[in-house]
Backbone as CSV, one residue per row, in Angstrom:
resi,resn,N_x,N_y,N_z,CA_x,CA_y,CA_z,C_x,C_y,C_z
1,MET,-183.608,47.568,-138.939,-182.331,47.189,-138.905,-182.347,45.482,-138.233
2,LYS,-181.786,44.860,-138.740,-181.929,43.511,-138.390,-180.677,43.570,-137.153
3,LEU,-180.773,42.911,-135.841,-180.069,42.898,-135.154,-178.703,41.540,-135.138
4,ARG,-177.381,41.712,-135.168,-176.219,40.427,-135.346,-176.089,40.391,-133.810
5,VAL,-176.620,38.720,-133.698,-176.511,38.113,-132.381,-175.889,37.214,-132.187
6,MET,-174.347,37.142,-131.572,-173.705,35.845,-131.038,-174.218,35.090,-129.962
7,VAL,-173.800,33.728,-129.937,-174.124,33.226,-128.581,-172.757,32.068,-128.325
8,ALA,-172.391,32.559,-127.182,-171.158,31.973,-126.746,-171.699,31.099,-125.501
9,GLU,-171.568,29.592,-125.597,-171.932,28.437,-125.060,-170.953,27.234,-124.752
10,ASP,-170.295,26.830,-123.706,-169.387,25.747,-124.157,-170.542,24.191,-124.091
11,GLU,-171.751,24.547,-123.289,-172.310,23.244,-123.732,-173.146,23.344,-125.007
12,ARG,-172.756,22.034,-125.932,-173.398,21.714,-127.030,-174.540,22.060,-127.346
13,LEU,-175.520,21.628,-126.637,-176.912,21.175,-126.388,-177.302,22.596,-126.088
14,ALA,-177.063,23.108,-124.952,-177.309,24.634,-124.934,-177.110,25.545,-125.890
15,ARG,-176.069,25.446,-126.753,-175.575,26.439,-127.423,-176.616,26.163,-128.835
16,GLU,-177.103,25.354,-129.241,-177.825,24.756,-130.451,-179.312,25.143,-129.855
17,GLU,-179.468,25.167,-128.691,-180.853,25.179,-128.204,-181.117,27.379,-128.531
18,LEU,-180.174,27.650,-128.035,-180.100,28.972,-128.021,-180.084,29.818,-129.323
19,VAL,-179.555,29.055,-130.403,-179.018,29.282,-131.679,-180.326,29.043,-132.363
20,TYR,-180.869,28.199,-132.235,-182.272,27.704,-132.681,-183.538,28.902,-132.251
21,LEU,-183.365,29.477,-131.279,-184.417,30.221,-130.544,-184.357,32.020,-131.554
22,LEU,-182.807,32.028,-131.448,-182.803,32.860,-132.053,-182.879,33.307,-134.007
23,SER,-182.457,31.728,-134.081,-183.115,31.809,-135.843,-184.307,32.054,-136.063
24,LYS,-185.337,31.303,-135.298,-186.670,32.043,-135.274,-187.167,33.053,-135.153
25,GLU,-186.050,34.280,-135.422,-186.765,35.416,-134.974,-186.419,36.375,-136.237
26,PRO,-187.496,36.751,-137.104,-187.449,37.350,-138.275,-186.251,38.835,-138.303
27,ASP,-186.010,39.283,-137.471,-185.300,40.499,-136.981,-183.871,40.276,-136.502
28,ILE,-183.535,38.844,-136.650,-182.240,38.476,-135.962,-180.913,37.944,-137.251
29,VAL,-180.140,38.293,-136.929,-179.073,37.224,-138.021,-178.145,36.605,-137.026
30,VAL,-177.901,35.497,-136.679,-177.339,34.987,-136.006,-175.788,34.406,-136.618
31,LEU,-174.868,35.144,-135.841,-173.536,35.034,-136.513,-172.905,33.570,-135.602
32,PRO,-171.693,33.757,-135.962,-171.129,32.292,-135.846,-171.149,32.200,-134.108
33,SER,-171.307,31.212,-133.623,-171.113,30.761,-132.422,-169.909,30.021,-131.805
34,ALA,-169.566,30.388,-130.162,-168.297,30.377,-129.393,-168.488,29.435,-128.376
35,ALA,-167.415,28.768,-128.369,-167.570,27.385,-127.049,-166.792,28.039,-126.031
36,SER,-166.182,28.852,-125.985,-165.362,29.380,-124.925,-165.514,31.527,-124.856
37,GLY,-164.927,31.573,-123.545,-164.595,33.573,-123.328,-163.550,34.154,-124.899
38,ALA,-162.729,33.132,-124.663,-161.633,33.081,-125.887,-161.982,33.210,-127.177
39,GLU,-162.760,32.440,-127.753,-162.901,32.324,-128.800,-164.426,33.481,-128.995
40,ALA,-165.051,33.387,-127.833,-165.929,34.786,-128.318,-165.747,36.406,-128.446
41,LEU,-164.221,36.462,-127.927,-163.542,37.404,-128.368,-163.079,37.417,-129.711
42,GLU,-162.582,36.433,-129.953,-162.288,36.654,-131.811,-163.130,36.557,-132.551
43,ILE,-164.275,35.737,-132.305,-165.509,36.166,-133.245,-166.101,37.976,-133.016
44,ALA,-166.432,38.071,-132.221,-166.857,39.389,-131.708,-166.119,40.395,-132.053
45,GLN,-164.823,40.406,-132.526,-163.928,41.173,-133.016,-163.781,41.231,-134.559
46,LYS,-164.163,39.950,-135.162,-164.572,39.736,-136.672,-165.376,40.245,-137.269
47,HIS,-167.160,40.036,-136.228,-168.274,40.157,-136.860,-168.607,41.052,-136.259
48,LYS,-168.412,42.222,-135.530,-168.856,43.243,-134.287,-170.733,43.124,-134.499
49,PRO,-171.106,41.741,-133.261,-172.019,41.421,-133.315,-172.901,42.900,-132.240
50,ASP,-174.147,43.131,-132.379,-175.090,44.083,-131.661,-174.910,43.319,-130.280
51,ALA,-175.403,42.366,-130.124,-175.656,41.888,-128.465,-174.763,40.247,-128.627
52,VAL,-174.358,39.973,-127.605,-174.236,38.567,-127.176,-174.510,37.906,-125.746
53,PHE,-174.969,36.661,-126.621,-175.519,35.854,-125.545,-174.553,34.807,-124.882
54,LEU,-174.055,35.329,-123.398,-173.107,34.961,-123.113,-173.032,34.086,-121.975
55,ASP,-172.825,32.747,-121.744,-172.722,32.030,-120.655,-171.665,32.556,-119.791
56,ILE,-172.057,31.957,-118.362,-170.943,32.602,-117.522,-169.802,31.746,-117.179
57,GLU,-170.598,30.065,-116.997,-169.028,29.643,-116.457,-169.040,28.360,-118.260
58,MET,-167.480,29.097,-118.354,-167.059,28.386,-119.192,-165.676,28.232,-119.355
59,PRO,-164.720,27.511,-119.937,-163.601,27.303,-119.667,-162.195,28.325,-120.188
60,GLU,-161.257,28.617,-119.892,-160.252,29.139,-120.534,-160.505,30.827,-120.004
61,MET,-161.904,31.222,-120.371,-161.970,32.354,-119.717,-163.714,32.454,-119.444
62,ASN,-164.142,32.812,-118.709,-165.671,33.103,-117.824,-166.335,33.983,-118.684
63,GLY,-167.712,33.675,-118.560,-168.280,34.873,-119.481,-167.977,36.324,-118.396
64,ILE,-168.085,36.051,-117.239,-167.594,37.559,-116.532,-166.180,38.377,-117.207
65,GLN,-165.312,37.417,-116.911,-163.926,38.178,-117.967,-164.088,38.207,-119.368
66,ALA,-165.094,37.306,-120.092,-165.077,38.018,-121.311,-165.758,39.283,-121.592
67,ALA,-166.822,39.326,-120.727,-167.540,40.834,-120.867,-166.982,41.826,-120.687
68,TYR,-165.488,41.466,-119.834,-164.741,43.177,-119.636,-164.158,43.017,-120.665
69,ARG,-163.885,42.326,-121.429,-163.215,42.179,-122.548,-163.731,42.874,-123.579
70,LEU,-165.265,42.614,-123.846,-166.034,42.872,-125.011,-166.460,44.276,-125.045
71,HIS,-166.446,44.448,-123.549,-166.591,46.495,-123.201,-165.774,46.961,-124.028
72,GLU,-164.698,46.434,-124.455,-163.140,47.386,-125.083,-163.566,47.334,-126.677
73,LEU,-164.626,46.995,-126.957,-164.862,46.759,-128.593,-165.627,48.089,-128.704
74,ASP,-165.553,48.149,-130.001,-165.842,49.528,-130.561,-166.900,49.202,-131.829
75,PRO,-168.260,49.192,-131.677,-168.600,49.591,-130.740,-169.040,48.266,-129.560
76,ARG,-169.382,48.456,-128.288,-169.181,47.424,-127.638,-170.908,46.582,-127.676
77,PRO,-170.585,45.210,-128.049,-172.029,44.870,-128.314,-172.878,45.138,-126.684
78,PHE,-174.233,44.485,-126.422,-175.018,44.480,-125.574,-174.623,43.028,-125.176
79,ILE,-174.949,43.133,-123.576,-174.564,41.229,-123.230,-175.732,41.025,-122.436
80,VAL,-175.775,39.691,-122.792,-177.264,39.232,-121.916,-176.449,38.084,-121.619
81,PHE,-176.256,37.396,-120.017,-175.881,36.677,-119.211,-176.556,35.438,-119.348
82,THR,-176.329,34.294,-119.624,-177.087,32.898,-119.725,-176.262,32.026,-118.455
83,THR,-177.147,31.453,-117.914,-176.415,30.613,-116.440,-177.639,30.084,-116.079
84,ALA,-177.384,28.682,-115.546,-178.129,27.966,-114.624,-178.324,28.086,-113.373
85,TYR,-177.725,29.711,-112.800,-177.427,29.458,-111.450,-177.651,31.348,-111.573
86,ASP,-178.581,31.877,-110.365,-178.583,32.973,-110.111,-177.264,33.741,-109.099
87,GLN,-176.396,33.043,-108.975,-175.873,34.109,-107.962,-174.504,34.690,-108.367
88,TYR,-174.874,34.990,-109.859,-174.021,35.781,-110.436,-175.018,36.998,-110.945
89,ALA,-175.901,37.362,-110.551,-176.872,38.633,-110.677,-176.000,39.795,-110.582
90,LEU,-175.574,39.835,-109.275,-174.832,40.996,-108.811,-173.823,41.116,-109.991
91,GLU,-172.833,40.658,-110.287,-171.939,40.772,-111.381,-172.599,41.286,-112.723
92,ALA,-173.613,40.810,-112.805,-174.379,41.119,-114.519,-174.639,42.636,-113.996
93,PHE,-175.484,42.699,-113.203,-175.846,44.242,-112.787,-174.793,45.347,-112.729
94,GLN,-173.409,44.998,-112.228,-172.257,45.788,-112.174,-171.974,46.050,-113.920
95,LEU,-171.967,44.908,-114.270,-171.439,45.211,-116.087,-172.183,45.715,-116.896
96,GLU,-174.061,46.346,-116.273,-174.764,46.676,-117.166,-174.884,45.896,-118.135
97,ALA,-175.163,44.838,-117.832,-175.667,43.433,-118.696,-177.298,44.041,-119.286
98,VAL,-177.985,43.913,-120.181,-178.833,43.963,-120.884,-179.993,43.203,-120.253
99,ASP,-179.659,41.761,-119.880,-180.618,41.028,-118.929,-179.759,39.939,-118.860
100,TYR,-180.090,39.210,-117.785,-179.674,37.753,-116.752,-180.796,36.642,-116.941
101,LEU,-180.182,35.777,-118.381,-181.609,34.730,-118.656,-180.986,33.170,-117.718
102,LEU,-182.045,32.856,-117.230,-181.393,31.471,-116.369,-182.140,30.049,-117.343
103,LYS,-181.458,29.280,-117.691,-181.686,28.048,-118.251,-182.457,27.304,-116.923
104,PRO,-183.313,26.430,-117.738,-183.457,26.265,-119.190,-184.365,27.422,-119.967
105,TYR,-184.072,27.430,-120.890,-184.835,29.002,-121.172,-186.051,28.743,-121.571
106,ASP,-186.920,29.780,-120.989,-188.518,29.900,-121.150,-188.719,30.858,-122.546
107,GLU,-189.428,30.517,-123.621,-189.451,31.292,-124.922,-190.368,32.877,-124.449
108,GLU,-191.007,32.962,-123.478,-191.440,34.270,-123.543,-190.670,35.017,-122.915
109,ARG,-189.923,34.379,-121.717,-188.914,35.297,-121.091,-187.791,35.427,-121.963
110,PHE,-187.405,34.618,-123.136,-186.333,34.771,-124.179,-186.947,36.172,-124.851
111,ARG,-187.960,35.960,-125.040,-188.417,37.018,-126.124,-188.327,38.771,-125.426
112,ARG,-188.791,38.732,-124.433,-188.622,39.765,-123.392,-187.267,40.362,-123.476
113,THR,-186.316,39.480,-123.464,-184.874,39.550,-123.453,-184.529,40.519,-125.360
114,LEU,-184.910,39.907,-125.727,-185.041,40.325,-127.171,-185.563,41.947,-127.114
115,ASP,-186.599,41.999,-126.572,-187.401,43.174,-126.863,-186.070,44.258,-125.676
116,ARG,-185.716,43.766,-124.690,-184.913,45.028,-124.185,-183.669,45.204,-124.794
117,ILE,-183.410,44.196,-125.876,-182.067,44.482,-126.549,-182.682,45.762,-127.534
118,HIS,-183.747,45.667,-128.645,-183.949,46.116,-129.386,-184.090,47.365,-128.851
119,ALA,-184.867,48.024,-127.311,-185.039,49.395,-126.939,-183.705,49.887,-126.622
120,ARG,-182.707,48.701,-125.983,-181.168,49.350,-125.848,-180.565,50.154,-127.036
121,LYS,-180.694,49.179,-128.386,-180.580,49.487,-129.472,-180.733,50.967,-129.744
122,THR,-182.256,51.087,-129.988,-183.010,52.390,-129.919,-182.395,53.302,-129.527
123,GLU,-182.714,53.151,-128.067,-181.655,54.424,-127.124,-180.438,54.623,-127.500
124,ALA,-180.110,53.903,-127.953,-178.471,54.230,-128.532,-178.076,54.735,-129.954
125,GLY,-179.370,54.836,-130.507,-179.331,55.570,-131.854,-179.030,54.712,-133.188
126,GLY,-178.923,53.604,-132.664,-178.876,52.010,-133.710,-176.904,52.662,-134.506
127,GLY,-176.367,53.499,-134.329,-174.923,53.882,-134.548,-173.902,53.549,-133.721
128,SER,-172.537,53.633,-134.044,-171.418,53.226,-133.102,-171.205,54.599,-132.508
129,GLU,-171.360,55.462,-132.982,-170.985,56.686,-132.392,-171.741,56.969,-130.981
130,ALA,-173.416,56.770,-130.995,-174.062,56.868,-130.181,-174.014,55.619,-129.413
131,HIS,-173.673,54.535,-129.400,-173.417,53.412,-128.408,-172.546,53.654,-127.887
132,LYS,-170.898,54.153,-128.301,-169.948,54.594,-127.565,-170.576,55.507,-126.662
133,GLN,-171.606,56.367,-126.880,-171.928,57.812,-125.717,-172.345,56.776,-124.528
134,THR,-173.072,55.585,-124.678,-173.787,55.104,-123.550,-172.851,54.214,-122.799
135,GLU,-171.675,53.761,-123.269,-170.616,52.931,-122.820,-170.094,53.219,-121.491
136,ALA,-170.506,52.261,-120.586,-169.978,52.236,-119.195,-168.168,52.340,-119.420
137,PRO,-167.360,52.757,-118.240,-166.366,52.521,-117.987,-165.604,51.149,-118.089
138,THR,-164.633,50.788,-118.826,-164.064,49.500,-118.504,-163.798,49.289,-116.829
139,ALA,-163.275,48.253,-116.636,-163.445,47.623,-115.509,-162.773,48.257,-114.090
140,PRO,-161.297,48.368,-114.913,-160.321,49.116,-113.954,-160.571,50.618,-113.780
141,ALA,-161.694,51.235,-114.495,-161.669,52.641,-114.839,-162.617,53.354,-113.447
142,PHE,-163.155,52.320,-112.773,-163.999,52.829,-111.645,-164.115,51.765,-110.517
143,LYS,-164.338,52.584,-109.344,-164.619,51.764,-107.967,-165.805,51.109,-107.967
144,ARG,-165.763,49.415,-107.651,-167.138,49.134,-107.200,-167.441,49.061,-105.517
145,ASN,-168.688,49.029,-105.590,-169.072,49.193,-103.972,-169.502,47.956,-103.261
146,LYS,-169.551,46.981,-104.233,-170.141,45.445,-104.030,-168.943,44.380,-104.994
147,LEU,-168.536,43.804,-103.743,-167.631,42.328,-104.523,-168.113,41.296,-104.460
148,LEU,-168.947,40.537,-105.363,-169.376,38.955,-104.944,-168.091,37.797,-105.045
149,ILE,-168.125,36.947,-103.992,-166.802,35.965,-104.297,-167.608,34.703,-103.634
150,ASP,-167.150,33.951,-104.415,-167.257,32.193,-103.957,-166.478,32.139,-102.469
151,ASP,-166.891,31.541,-101.087,-166.424,31.210,-100.161,-166.808,29.640,-99.616
152,GLY,-165.971,28.715,-100.459,-166.035,27.359,-100.102,-167.351,27.406,-100.712
153,ASP,-168.584,26.970,-100.169,-169.677,26.113,-100.830,-170.871,27.816,-100.559
154,ARG,-170.494,28.718,-100.718,-171.574,29.608,-100.457,-170.754,30.944,-101.321
155,MET,-171.599,32.023,-101.665,-171.342,33.075,-102.399,-171.626,34.453,-101.290
156,VAL,-170.773,35.186,-101.130,-170.457,36.331,-100.342,-170.605,37.245,-100.776
157,VAL,-171.520,38.582,-100.222,-170.968,39.834,-101.072,-170.188,40.638,-100.140
158,LEU,-168.993,41.073,-100.490,-168.151,42.145,-99.542,-168.102,43.433,-99.996
159,GLU,-168.335,44.367,-98.943,-168.083,45.823,-99.128,-166.535,46.380,-100.022
160,ALA,-166.681,46.692,-100.745,-165.416,46.838,-101.545,-164.536,47.824,-100.369
161,GLU,-165.034,48.616,-99.730,-164.244,50.168,-99.427,-163.974,49.080,-97.910
162,LEU,-164.008,47.745,-97.739,-163.566,47.098,-96.336,-162.529,46.414,-96.739
163,PHE,-162.156,45.955,-98.307,-161.141,45.166,-98.735,-160.110,45.744,-98.448
164,LEU,-159.286,44.648,-97.742,-157.908,45.381,-97.376,-156.803,44.895,-98.256
165,TYR,-156.821,43.406,-98.259,-155.578,43.111,-99.196,-156.231,41.678,-99.428
166,ALA,-155.575,41.072,-100.511,-155.922,39.637,-100.940,-154.321,38.951,-101.056
167,VAL,-154.017,37.839,-100.894,-152.955,37.105,-101.115,-152.887,35.824,-101.636
168,LYS,-151.990,35.481,-102.904,-152.661,34.260,-103.527,-151.611,32.817,-102.852
169,GLU,-152.186,32.207,-102.362,-151.164,30.624,-102.104,-151.889,29.617,-102.620
170,GLU,-150.735,28.636,-103.464,-151.036,28.139,-104.239,-152.134,27.839,-104.762
171,LYS,-153.390,27.588,-104.761,-154.721,27.622,-105.865,-155.845,28.649,-105.164
172,VAL,-155.741,28.955,-103.914,-156.760,29.662,-103.132,-155.913,31.199,-102.642
173,THR,-156.987,32.127,-103.047,-156.540,33.449,-102.482,-157.744,33.752,-101.550
174,HIS,-156.481,34.566,-100.758,-157.195,34.693,-99.383,-156.974,36.239,-99.437
175,ILE,-158.570,36.423,-98.647,-159.249,37.911,-98.512,-159.190,38.433,-97.403
176,HIS,-158.616,39.703,-97.101,-158.487,39.967,-95.805,-159.200,41.306,-95.365
177,MET,-160.249,41.451,-94.735,-160.865,42.690,-94.893,-160.782,43.558,-93.395
178,ALA,-160.612,44.868,-93.988,-160.356,45.791,-92.604,-160.886,45.415,-91.572
179,ASP,-161.950,45.018,-90.810,-162.697,44.833,-90.324,-162.108,43.186,-89.358
180,GLY,-161.413,42.631,-89.979,-160.829,41.405,-89.314,-161.292,40.274,-89.545
181,ARG,-162.129,40.289,-90.570,-163.055,39.445,-91.151,-161.728,38.630,-92.495
182,SER,-162.176,37.343,-92.926,-160.926,36.950,-93.555,-162.134,35.796,-94.892
183,TYR,-161.735,35.360,-95.968,-162.247,34.884,-96.774,-161.123,33.672,-97.975
184,ALA,-161.642,32.559,-98.377,-160.958,32.282,-99.078,-161.895,31.646,-100.422
185,THR,-160.869,32.085,-101.246,-161.672,31.987,-102.446,-161.172,31.247,-103.808
186,LYS,-161.787,30.914,-104.794,-160.658,30.144,-106.111,-160.637,31.434,-106.708
187,GLN,-161.246,32.559,-106.988,-161.060,33.695,-108.056,-159.746,34.245,-107.938
188,THR,-158.808,34.548,-108.905,-157.637,34.772,-108.983,-157.732,36.643,-108.628
189,LEU,-156.452,37.001,-108.284,-156.196,38.319,-108.005,-156.408,39.246,-109.363
190,GLN,-156.319,38.310,-110.339,-156.414,39.556,-111.610,-157.774,39.415,-111.836
191,GLU,-158.514,38.380,-111.590,-160.090,38.663,-111.309,-160.742,39.482,-110.615
192,LEU,-160.014,39.544,-109.309,-160.323,40.270,-108.013,-159.902,42.086,-108.814
193,GLU,-158.651,42.187,-109.485,-158.275,43.277,-109.556,-159.294,44.021,-110.467
194,GLU,-159.714,43.120,-111.583,-160.571,43.773,-112.839,-162.006,44.006,-112.138
195,ARG,-162.470,43.371,-111.197,-163.524,43.487,-110.586,-163.741,44.562,-109.549
196,LEU,-162.876,45.124,-108.967,-162.518,46.264,-107.955,-162.429,47.768,-108.453
197,GLY,-161.215,47.730,-109.623,-160.786,48.840,-109.707,-159.947,49.669,-109.870
198,ALA,-159.798,50.839,-110.103,-158.598,51.857,-109.898,-157.628,51.690,-108.862
199,THR,-158.959,51.689,-107.388,-157.902,52.175,-106.359,-157.513,50.573,-105.735
200,PHE,-157.417,49.752,-106.476,-156.688,48.558,-105.961,-155.211,48.223,-107.296
201,PHE,-154.367,47.871,-106.518,-152.934,47.621,-107.079,-152.150,46.473,-106.840
202,ARG,-151.521,45.602,-107.530,-150.659,44.613,-107.586,-149.220,44.955,-106.973
203,PRO,-148.785,45.310,-105.768,-147.678,45.453,-104.900,-146.154,44.280,-105.413
204,HIS,-147.052,43.177,-105.838,-146.631,42.058,-105.658,-147.414,40.830,-106.621
205,ARG,-146.751,39.796,-107.661,-147.486,38.881,-108.172,-148.203,38.541,-107.237
206,SER,-148.032,38.112,-106.109,-149.244,37.386,-104.986,-150.094,37.867,-104.300
207,TYR,-150.286,39.689,-104.617,-150.928,40.252,-103.364,-151.669,41.194,-104.415
208,LEU,-152.201,41.582,-103.757,-153.292,43.196,-104.326,-153.872,43.859,-103.012
209,VAL,-153.666,45.039,-103.153,-153.925,45.942,-101.745,-154.982,46.905,-102.214
210,ASN,-155.654,47.428,-101.419,-156.457,48.490,-101.363,-155.559,49.562,-101.046
211,LEU,-155.547,50.550,-102.200,-154.466,51.650,-102.195,-155.189,52.623,-100.913
212,ASP,-156.065,52.654,-100.326,-156.465,53.688,-99.274,-156.253,53.125,-98.092
213,TYR,-155.593,52.188,-97.953,-155.446,51.313,-96.512,-153.917,51.440,-96.590
214,ILE,-153.148,52.029,-97.340,-151.671,51.889,-97.388,-151.336,53.035,-96.690
215,GLN,-150.621,53.139,-95.534,-150.272,53.891,-94.393,-148.463,54.450,-94.874
216,GLU,-147.456,53.632,-95.023,-146.332,53.782,-95.095,-145.659,53.166,-96.275
217,ILE,-144.461,53.821,-96.484,-143.825,52.484,-97.634,-142.188,52.892,-96.677
218,GLU,-141.266,51.397,-96.871,-140.588,51.476,-95.835,-139.524,50.632,-96.916
219,PRO,-137.873,51.119,-97.214,-137.199,50.513,-98.245,-137.143,48.916,-97.133
220,TRP,-136.682,47.884,-98.294,-136.402,46.869,-97.237,-135.239,46.502,-97.832
221,PHE,-134.951,46.253,-98.926,-133.659,45.379,-99.282,-133.713,45.537,-101.110
222,ASN,-132.256,45.226,-101.627,-132.157,45.491,-103.121,-133.471,45.610,-103.746
223,GLY,-133.598,47.375,-103.402,-134.815,48.265,-104.199,-136.137,48.214,-104.084
224,ALA,-136.264,46.669,-103.323,-137.935,46.889,-102.973,-137.808,47.202,-101.279
225,TYR,-139.544,47.209,-101.182,-140.136,47.865,-100.301,-141.051,47.200,-99.601
226,ASN,-141.717,47.599,-98.246,-142.858,46.960,-97.929,-143.682,47.857,-97.916
227,ALA,-145.296,47.866,-97.960,-146.402,48.833,-97.810,-146.734,48.165,-96.296
228,ILE,-147.129,49.404,-95.569,-147.531,49.029,-93.970,-148.900,49.606,-94.300
229,LEU,-149.612,48.729,-93.606,-151.264,49.260,-93.839,-151.891,49.909,-92.433
230,LYS,-152.916,49.977,-92.801,-153.391,50.954,-91.820,-154.134,50.224,-90.915
231,ASP,-154.390,48.845,-90.863,-155.171,48.012,-89.638,-154.296,47.904,-88.339
232,ALA,-154.873,47.244,-87.479,-154.771,46.950,-86.249,-153.319,46.492,-86.261
233,LYS,-152.956,45.520,-87.159,-151.861,44.355,-87.112,-150.475,45.255,-87.926
234,ARG,-150.781,46.808,-88.675,-149.983,46.837,-89.115,-149.282,46.307,-90.228
235,THR,-149.870,45.610,-90.956,-149.632,44.149,-91.823,-148.690,44.940,-92.931
236,LYS,-147.520,44.232,-92.925,-146.631,44.670,-94.064,-146.956,43.770,-95.296
237,LEU,-146.879,44.392,-96.333,-147.251,43.269,-97.618,-145.932,43.961,-98.626
238,PRO,-145.402,42.961,-99.102,-143.984,43.154,-100.103,-144.358,44.188,-101.330
239,VAL,-143.732,45.259,-101.792,-143.561,45.588,-103.237,-142.317,45.494,-103.563
240,SER,-142.698,44.791,-105.125,-141.222,44.496,-105.618,-140.865,45.583,-106.463
241,ARG,-139.721,45.682,-106.845,-138.939,46.813,-107.659,-139.705,47.374,-108.652
242,ILE,-140.112,46.018,-109.507,-140.995,46.688,-110.507,-142.037,47.317,-110.355
243,ALA,-142.483,47.352,-109.049,-143.845,47.722,-109.020,-143.748,49.409,-108.046
244,ALA,-142.778,49.280,-107.170,-142.357,50.439,-106.537,-142.632,51.902,-107.011
245,LYS,-141.911,51.783,-108.184,-142.200,53.379,-108.411,-143.597,53.633,-108.985
246,ASP,-144.241,52.710,-109.437,-146.156,52.979,-109.852,-146.866,52.655,-108.667
247,LEU,-146.541,52.398,-107.518,-146.606,52.564,-106.404,-147.010,53.972,-105.412
248,ILE,-145.515,54.355,-105.577,-145.499,55.807,-105.272,-146.001,56.782,-106.182
249,ARG,-145.902,56.436,-107.383,-146.792,57.551,-108.465,-147.946,57.569,-107.766
250,LEU,-148.607,56.663,-107.692,-150.107,56.307,-107.623,-150.447,57.312,-106.157
251,LEU,-149.817,56.874,-105.259,-149.758,57.284,-104.099,-149.646,58.938,-103.797
252,GLN,-148.872,59.339,-104.955,-148.689,60.934,-104.791,-149.726,61.849,-105.875
253,GLY,-150.709,60.781,-106.287,-151.677,61.087,-106.992,-151.479,61.799,-108.536
254,GLN,-150.421,60.764,-108.625,-149.777,61.603,-110.484,-150.430,60.550,-111.076
């Protein structure tokens, strides 16, 4: 059975090169291409690809964000990340990508990627039900042990269990760790929440907190609360009225 493959790449020349390589393969059906993560989702929902070659750095919605959304499709397509940089390898691994293909493309390396897709397809049984059985949980359903972030000009791997809280200030997200370290990243709170999983919570639109570090909940005013953390400073984070009920329910284990 032929593989139905789509390409999501915002750079036209890179997109055309990958489409050309795929078109030379007799067992590949090349689907319409996308120039952004959002467009990739639209096309994938319509054409149900077996595999998606997904560029990481794209406008509107990057490849990592798009991959989380593609995981929700039934059947879930296999993901091959394509990028000119290798710092996203950890995220690719966490997302159970079939492969991580660096630009410029080497044809021999490209064909090994296709072999991996075929092997994964065979393992899945070729059908949607079998594919669903091999499916990993989507991002909010499990807790990650590592988190890769940008911190200025460098990439830093953080231990998720030491992640205390994050706060959004203008266009920068400040991450505070339980051991006293702090980082400034361009990644949004939503991106961090998606990557970290179910033990992290948004008590306020400007904050993300690790539920394992909340020690107390105290009333504040007008139906809002403060969450007091277990760190040495006993940091207080605001909890909005809207979020308060969900937070209390989560802390009660319901």
